[in-house]
Tab-separated table of C-alpha atoms and ligand atoms in Angstrom:
chain	number	residue	atom	x	y	z
A	1	MET	CA	9.763	-41.257	5.687
A	2	VAL	CA	9.253	-38.049	7.591
A	3	THR	CA	10.058	-34.970	5.575
A	4	ALA	CA	10.446	-31.444	6.847
A	5	GLN	CA	7.468	-29.268	6.109
A	6	VAL	CA	8.174	-27.067	3.115
A	7	SER	CA	6.379	-23.828	2.359
A	8	GLN	CA	3.622	-24.176	-0.230
A	9	ALA	CA	4.494	-23.726	-3.878
A	10	PRO	CA	3.118	-20.526	-5.437
A	11	ARG	CA	-0.388	-20.970	-6.820
A	12	ILE	CA	-0.424	-20.732	-10.641
A	13	SER	CA	-2.881	-18.317	-12.267
A	14	PRO	CA	-3.123	-18.401	-16.070
A	15	LEU	CA	-1.945	-15.384	-18.088
A	16	THR	CA	-4.116	-13.891	-20.817
A	17	ILE	CA	-1.689	-11.995	-23.060
A	18	ARG	CA	-2.423	-9.833	-26.072
A	19	GLU	CA	0.311	-8.310	-28.258
A	20	ARG	CA	-0.154	-6.290	-31.409
A	21	THR	CA	1.000	-3.187	-33.308
A	22	GLY	CA	-1.002	0.049	-33.485
A	23	SER	CA	-2.678	2.405	-31.082
A	24	ILE	CA	-4.108	1.352	-27.750
A	25	SER	CA	-7.894	1.265	-27.489
A	26	THR	CA	-9.942	2.183	-24.442
A	27	ALA	CA	-11.786	-1.156	-24.709
A	28	GLU	CA	-8.454	-2.966	-24.269
A	29	ILE	CA	-7.610	-0.843	-21.221
A	30	ILE	CA	-11.011	-1.563	-19.681
A	31	SER	CA	-10.489	-5.281	-20.354
A	32	VAL	CA	-7.338	-5.154	-18.170
A	33	LEU	CA	-9.143	-3.077	-15.520
A	34	LYS	CA	-11.852	-5.730	-15.391
A	35	GLY	CA	-9.311	-8.549	-15.032
A	36	GLU	CA	-10.138	-10.140	-18.425
A	37	THR	CA	-6.674	-9.481	-19.902
A	38	THR	CA	-3.516	-9.943	-17.793
A	39	GLY	CA	-1.062	-8.275	-20.134
A	40	LEU	CA	-1.428	-6.066	-23.184
A	41	HIS	CA	1.552	-5.042	-25.318
A	42	ILE	CA	1.027	-2.456	-28.037
A	43	ARG	CA	4.005	-1.991	-30.343
A	44	GLN	CA	4.714	1.400	-31.971
A	45	ALA	CA	1.963	3.010	-29.918
A	46	PHE	CA	3.585	6.466	-29.865
A	47	SER	CA	6.109	8.188	-32.092
A	48	ILE	CA	9.896	7.804	-31.959
A	49	GLU	CA	10.265	11.617	-32.158
A	50	VAL	CA	8.114	12.084	-29.040
A	51	ALA	CA	10.008	9.250	-27.322
A	52	GLU	CA	13.371	10.885	-28.057
A	53	GLU	CA	12.272	14.265	-26.796
A	54	ILE	CA	10.909	12.807	-23.540
A	55	THR	CA	14.217	10.939	-23.071
A	56	GLU	CA	16.206	14.176	-23.526
A	57	ASN	CA	13.874	16.038	-21.183
A	58	PHE	CA	14.410	13.320	-18.570
A	59	ALA	CA	18.215	13.440	-18.818
A	60	ARG	CA	18.346	17.210	-18.317
A	61	ASN	CA	15.450	17.433	-15.845
A	62	PRO	CA	16.334	19.464	-12.715
A	63	GLY	CA	13.948	17.220	-10.729
A	64	LEU	CA	15.877	14.012	-11.562
A	65	LYS	CA	16.673	12.088	-8.331
A	66	GLU	CA	18.122	8.816	-7.099
A	67	ARG	CA	15.586	6.526	-5.398
A	68	LYS	CA	16.269	6.064	-1.684
A	69	ASP	CA	13.551	3.547	-0.835
A	70	GLY	CA	15.512	0.359	-1.491
A	71	VAL	CA	14.496	0.032	-5.169
A	72	PRO	CA	17.500	0.981	-7.349
A	73	GLY	CA	16.662	3.595	-9.946
A	74	GLN	CA	16.574	7.267	-10.942
A	75	TYR	CA	13.274	9.073	-11.284
A	76	VAL	CA	11.302	12.215	-11.969
A	77	GLY	CA	7.947	12.457	-10.189
A	78	ALA	CA	6.581	10.806	-7.039
A	79	SER	CA	5.974	7.174	-5.987
A	80	HIS	CA	3.390	6.289	-3.347
A	81	TYR	CA	5.379	3.082	-2.615
A	82	THR	CA	6.020	2.793	1.180
A	83	LYS	CA	4.679	6.327	1.812
A	84	ASP	CA	1.662	7.576	3.743
A	85	ALA	CA	-0.849	9.695	1.866
A	86	ALA	CA	0.347	13.006	3.355
A	87	THR	CA	3.937	12.419	2.222
A	88	TYR	CA	3.003	11.040	-1.206
A	89	PHE	CA	0.571	13.794	-2.201
A	90	ALA	CA	2.912	16.533	-0.932
A	91	GLU	CA	5.745	15.012	-3.006
A	92	ALA	CA	3.476	14.741	-6.039
A	93	GLU	CA	2.627	18.464	-5.771
A	94	ASN	CA	6.331	19.402	-5.478
A	95	ALA	CA	7.263	17.206	-8.445
A	96	ARG	CA	4.526	18.496	-10.805
A	97	PRO	CA	6.649	21.122	-12.619
A	98	PHE	CA	9.327	18.472	-13.249
A	99	VAL	CA	6.782	15.960	-14.578
A	100	ASP	CA	5.400	18.709	-16.848
A	101	ALA	CA	8.962	19.405	-18.021
A	102	LEU	CA	9.229	15.812	-19.318
A	103	PHE	CA	6.752	16.777	-22.027
A	104	GLY	CA	7.580	20.431	-22.751
A	105	ASN	CA	5.352	21.442	-25.671
A	106	LEU	CA	4.712	17.872	-26.826
A	107	VAL	CA	1.328	16.281	-27.208
A	108	ASP	CA	1.778	14.006	-24.202
A	109	PRO	CA	0.986	10.333	-24.979
A	110	VAL	CA	0.110	9.584	-21.343
A	111	ARG	CA	-2.384	12.456	-21.235
A	112	GLY	CA	-3.726	11.205	-24.577
A	113	VAL	CA	-4.574	7.804	-23.072
A	114	PHE	CA	-6.020	9.433	-19.935
A	115	ASP	CA	-8.276	11.745	-21.971
A	116	ALA	CA	-9.522	8.966	-24.275
A	117	LEU	CA	-10.259	6.654	-21.354
A	118	ASN	CA	-11.933	9.516	-19.497
A	119	ARG	CA	-14.322	10.082	-22.416
A	120	ASP	CA	-15.178	6.405	-22.815
A	121	LEU	CA	-15.716	5.778	-19.083
A	122	HIS	CA	-17.745	8.977	-18.757
A	123	ASN	CA	-20.115	7.675	-21.444
A	124	GLN	CA	-20.519	4.547	-19.323
A	125	GLY	CA	-21.334	6.584	-16.187
A	126	VAL	CA	-17.882	6.032	-14.650
A	127	GLU	CA	-15.675	8.868	-13.435
A	128	LEU	CA	-11.899	8.727	-14.095
A	129	ARG	CA	-9.693	11.071	-12.085
A	130	LEU	CA	-6.287	11.482	-10.479
A	131	ALA	CA	-6.138	10.244	-6.882
A	132	ARG	CA	-6.115	13.099	-4.358
A	133	SER	CA	-6.177	14.096	-0.710
A	134	ASP	CA	-6.364	17.400	1.141
A	135	ARG	CA	-2.590	17.682	0.514
A	136	GLY	CA	-2.831	17.587	-3.271
A	137	GLN	CA	-3.291	15.255	-6.184
A	138	ALA	CA	-1.312	12.606	-8.042
A	139	ASN	CA	0.596	13.366	-11.240
A	140	ILE	CA	-0.280	11.815	-14.576
A	141	CYS	CA	2.931	9.703	-14.514
A	142	ARG	CA	6.449	9.305	-13.183
A	143	ALA	CA	9.569	8.597	-15.253
A	144	ILE	CA	12.011	5.912	-14.100
A	145	ARG	CA	15.283	4.398	-15.178
A	146	TRP	CA	15.846	1.124	-13.250
A	147	SER	CA	19.420	0.504	-12.219
A	148	GLY	CA	19.489	-2.932	-10.563
A	149	THR	CA	22.714	-4.684	-11.529
A	150	GLY	CA	21.850	-8.329	-10.795
A	151	ARG	CA	19.734	-10.692	-12.851
A	152	TYR	CA	16.963	-8.079	-12.863
A	153	ALA	CA	17.112	-4.323	-13.460
A	154	LEU	CA	13.918	-4.284	-11.359
A	155	GLU	CA	13.397	-7.294	-9.072
A	156	PRO	CA	10.219	-9.396	-9.312
A	157	HIS	CA	7.387	-7.749	-7.351
A	158	ASP	CA	3.661	-7.070	-7.367
A	159	ASP	CA	2.026	-3.624	-7.374
A	160	VAL	CA	-0.887	-4.531	-5.081
A	161	ALA	CA	0.808	-4.830	-1.659
A	162	GLN	CA	1.819	-1.160	-1.776
A	163	VAL	CA	-1.794	-0.187	-2.528
A	164	LEU	CA	-3.248	-2.375	0.257
A	165	CYS	CA	-0.793	-0.761	2.653
A	166	ALA	CA	-1.241	2.840	1.466
A	167	GLY	CA	-2.863	3.746	4.825
A	168	ARG	CA	-6.269	4.621	6.213
A	169	ASP	CA	-6.048	8.269	5.281
A	170	CYS	CA	-5.639	7.322	1.601
A	171	GLU	CA	-8.310	6.680	-1.036
A	172	LEU	CA	-6.241	3.998	-2.827
A	173	PRO	CA	-6.628	0.786	-0.715
A	174	PRO	CA	-10.156	-0.045	-2.031
A	175	VAL	CA	-8.628	-0.331	-5.531
A	176	ALA	CA	-6.633	-3.363	-4.308
A	177	LYS	CA	-9.890	-5.356	-4.126
A	178	ASN	CA	-10.086	-4.924	-7.903
A	179	THR	CA	-7.375	-4.994	-10.574
A	180	VAL	CA	-4.453	-2.617	-10.014
A	181	ALA	CA	-3.419	-1.966	-13.613
A	182	ALA	CA	0.095	-0.689	-14.377
A	183	LEU	CA	0.342	1.399	-17.537
A	184	ASN	CA	3.877	1.693	-18.963
A	185	PHE	CA	5.237	3.764	-21.862
A	186	TYR	CA	8.791	3.152	-23.139
A	187	PRO	CA	10.563	6.269	-24.513
A	188	SER	CA	13.983	4.570	-24.500
A	189	MET	CA	15.262	0.972	-24.433
A	190	ALA	CA	18.683	-0.605	-23.960
A	191	GLU	CA	20.211	-2.524	-26.865
A	192	GLU	CA	19.496	-5.849	-25.188
A	193	GLY	CA	17.338	-7.084	-22.329
A	194	GLY	CA	15.053	-4.859	-20.298
A	195	ASN	CA	12.149	-7.224	-20.979
A	196	LEU	CA	9.065	-6.889	-18.822
A	197	ARG	CA	8.691	-10.422	-17.411
A	198	ILE	CA	5.372	-11.489	-15.934
A	199	TRP	CA	4.901	-14.712	-13.974
A	200	SER	CA	1.763	-16.869	-13.836
A	201	HIS	CA	1.280	-16.038	-10.174
A	202	LYS	CA	-0.983	-13.544	-8.426
A	203	PRO	CA	0.037	-13.711	-4.744
A	204	THR	CA	-2.496	-13.682	-1.923
A	205	VAL	CA	-1.831	-11.850	1.354
A	206	THR	CA	-0.835	-15.206	2.885
A	207	GLU	CA	1.652	-15.887	0.089
A	208	ARG	CA	3.121	-12.388	0.499
A	209	LYS	CA	3.505	-12.980	4.236
A	210	SER	CA	5.266	-16.295	3.566
A	211	GLN	CA	7.802	-14.394	1.427
A	212	GLY	CA	8.237	-11.532	3.904
A	213	VAL	CA	6.891	-8.961	1.435
A	214	GLU	CA	3.459	-8.318	2.952
A	215	ALA	CA	3.750	-4.517	3.029
A	216	THR	CA	5.816	-3.948	-0.117
A	217	GLY	CA	5.250	-6.813	-2.584
A	218	TYR	CA	8.999	-6.471	-3.311
A	219	PRO	CA	11.138	-8.431	-3.975
A	220	TYR	CA	10.120	-12.070	-4.626
A	221	SER	CA	13.082	-14.448	-4.710
A	222	THR	CA	14.171	-16.313	-7.813
A	223	THR	CA	13.842	-19.554	-5.844
A	224	TYR	CA	10.187	-18.833	-5.035
A	225	LEU	CA	9.426	-18.213	-8.722
A	226	GLU	CA	11.584	-21.049	-10.094
A	227	ALA	CA	8.760	-23.388	-11.106
A	228	VAL	CA	6.322	-20.670	-12.196
A	229	PRO	CA	5.816	-20.201	-15.961
A	230	CYS	CA	6.410	-16.664	-17.224
A	231	HIS	CA	6.022	-14.497	-20.311
A	232	ASP	CA	8.520	-11.887	-21.548
A	233	PHE	CA	7.335	-8.727	-23.261
A	234	GLN	CA	10.157	-7.743	-25.636
A	235	LEU	CA	9.850	-4.009	-25.714
A	236	ASN	CA	10.955	-1.359	-28.171
A	237	VAL	CA	10.952	2.428	-28.131
A	238	GLY	CA	7.397	3.708	-28.570
A	239	ASP	CA	5.728	0.619	-27.071
A	240	ILE	CA	3.062	0.572	-24.358
A	241	ALA	CA	2.552	-2.291	-21.906
A	242	LEU	CA	-0.463	-2.518	-19.637
A	243	ILE	CA	-0.510	-5.310	-17.076
A	244	ASP	CA	-2.506	-6.553	-14.126
A	245	GLY	CA	0.007	-5.434	-11.497
A	246	GLY	CA	-1.255	-8.097	-9.076
A	247	PHE	CA	0.747	-10.680	-11.053
A	248	VAL	CA	4.426	-10.871	-10.123
A	249	HIS	CA	6.545	-9.019	-12.680
A	250	GLY	CA	10.041	-7.601	-13.057
A	251	VAL	CA	12.498	-6.194	-15.602
A	252	THR	CA	15.345	-8.338	-16.932
A	253	ARG	CA	18.951	-7.175	-16.918
A	254	GLN	CA	19.811	-4.722	-19.670
A	255	SER	CA	23.020	-4.488	-21.627
A	256	GLY	CA	24.665	-2.632	-24.467
A	257	ASN	CA	26.787	0.472	-24.159
A	258	GLY	CA	24.487	2.962	-25.812
A	259	LYS	CA	20.981	3.848	-24.751
A	260	SER	CA	19.389	2.951	-21.445
A	261	ARG	CA	15.828	1.992	-20.706
A	262	LEU	CA	13.381	4.718	-19.672
A	263	LEU	CA	9.828	4.135	-18.523
A	264	LEU	CA	6.817	6.383	-17.953
A	265	ASN	CA	4.562	4.631	-15.470
A	266	CYS	CA	1.241	5.106	-13.727
A	267	PHE	CA	-1.344	2.920	-12.007
A	268	LEU	CA	-5.118	2.849	-12.373
A	269	GLY	CA	-8.027	0.836	-11.067
A	270	PHE	CA	-11.655	0.803	-9.974
A	271	ALA	CA	-12.116	2.192	-6.439
A	272	ARG	CA	-15.904	1.808	-6.848
A	273	PRO	CA	-18.059	0.608	-9.761
A	274	ASP	CA	-18.501	4.294	-10.747
A	275	LEU	CA	-14.948	5.547	-10.042
A	276	VAL	CA	-11.541	4.757	-11.556
A	277	LEU	CA	-8.492	6.313	-9.817
A	278	TRP	CA	-5.152	7.059	-11.510
A	279	TRP	CA	-1.923	7.629	-9.562
A	280	THR	CA	1.797	6.918	-9.553
B	1	LIG	O1	9.733	-0.989	-16.061
B	1	LIG	C1	8.801	-1.762	-16.291
B	1	LIG	O2	8.601	-2.266	-17.399
B	1	LIG	C2	7.856	-2.168	-15.164
B	1	LIG	C3	7.760	-1.141	-14.076
B	1	LIG	C4	7.070	-1.639	-12.841
B	1	LIG	O3	6.796	-2.791	-12.678
B	1	LIG	C5	6.689	-0.684	-11.779
B	1	LIG	O4	6.985	0.520	-11.909
B	1	LIG	O5	6.095	-1.124	-10.767
B	2	LIG	FE1	5.467	-3.044	-11.027
């Protein structure tokens, strides 16, 4: 019997997941950067008091905006997604006071991780720094509340396509040859849902093209992912999740009529064996 040619099923890549309670270690972060761990979930990694204050500072932040790039959400900070370097770094500079205002006088947990990793990498002869251009430099993080109303609050996507397509005038694309790690802090969570779901699939450029998401990595259809195994990180306030952003991931629908999910996010990865870049 002659059958119509169907597009190839997504290639399965195994997930190496680690979940525990405590504080995040730089060795664990480096293990994700080196592609040895796919997903790391640290429960109770920063304090509830700090989480609550960041959440309040987000809600009353004068820099709080609605996303207008096709990804539903509200944010403080800058996203390099679909932007050229000139636009992204200029936006990052403009947003800096608002990102600083998320933390007020707090000891910032994101800066804490950055500083600890900086020390460890420095001892290994590796520089860690914020990505930059002649227009300015990246911020330490951005804060986002996803507002998708379908099956996912944030549709399944990968974080690598946007880095590959960041443009020639940008220092980020070389990172896409290595692991693009996504570091997430959760200052607020909805009563139910809002899981970070990661699928056993790390798309190639060809697979992205076949799904029409070559330049964005967003969104992959539910049909495409149907037969792919996945893992859900069930998150609570004060948790940190660090994933290999090359694997398809998304955020499940959230419900409950009280609190809503808030995320602090940044990306990091090796641009060269002696340089790790950090951006949003
Ligand atoms: O909200 C999350 O848990 C994941 C965020 C994410 O995937 C992203 O910002 O690219
Ligand atoms: Fe992502």
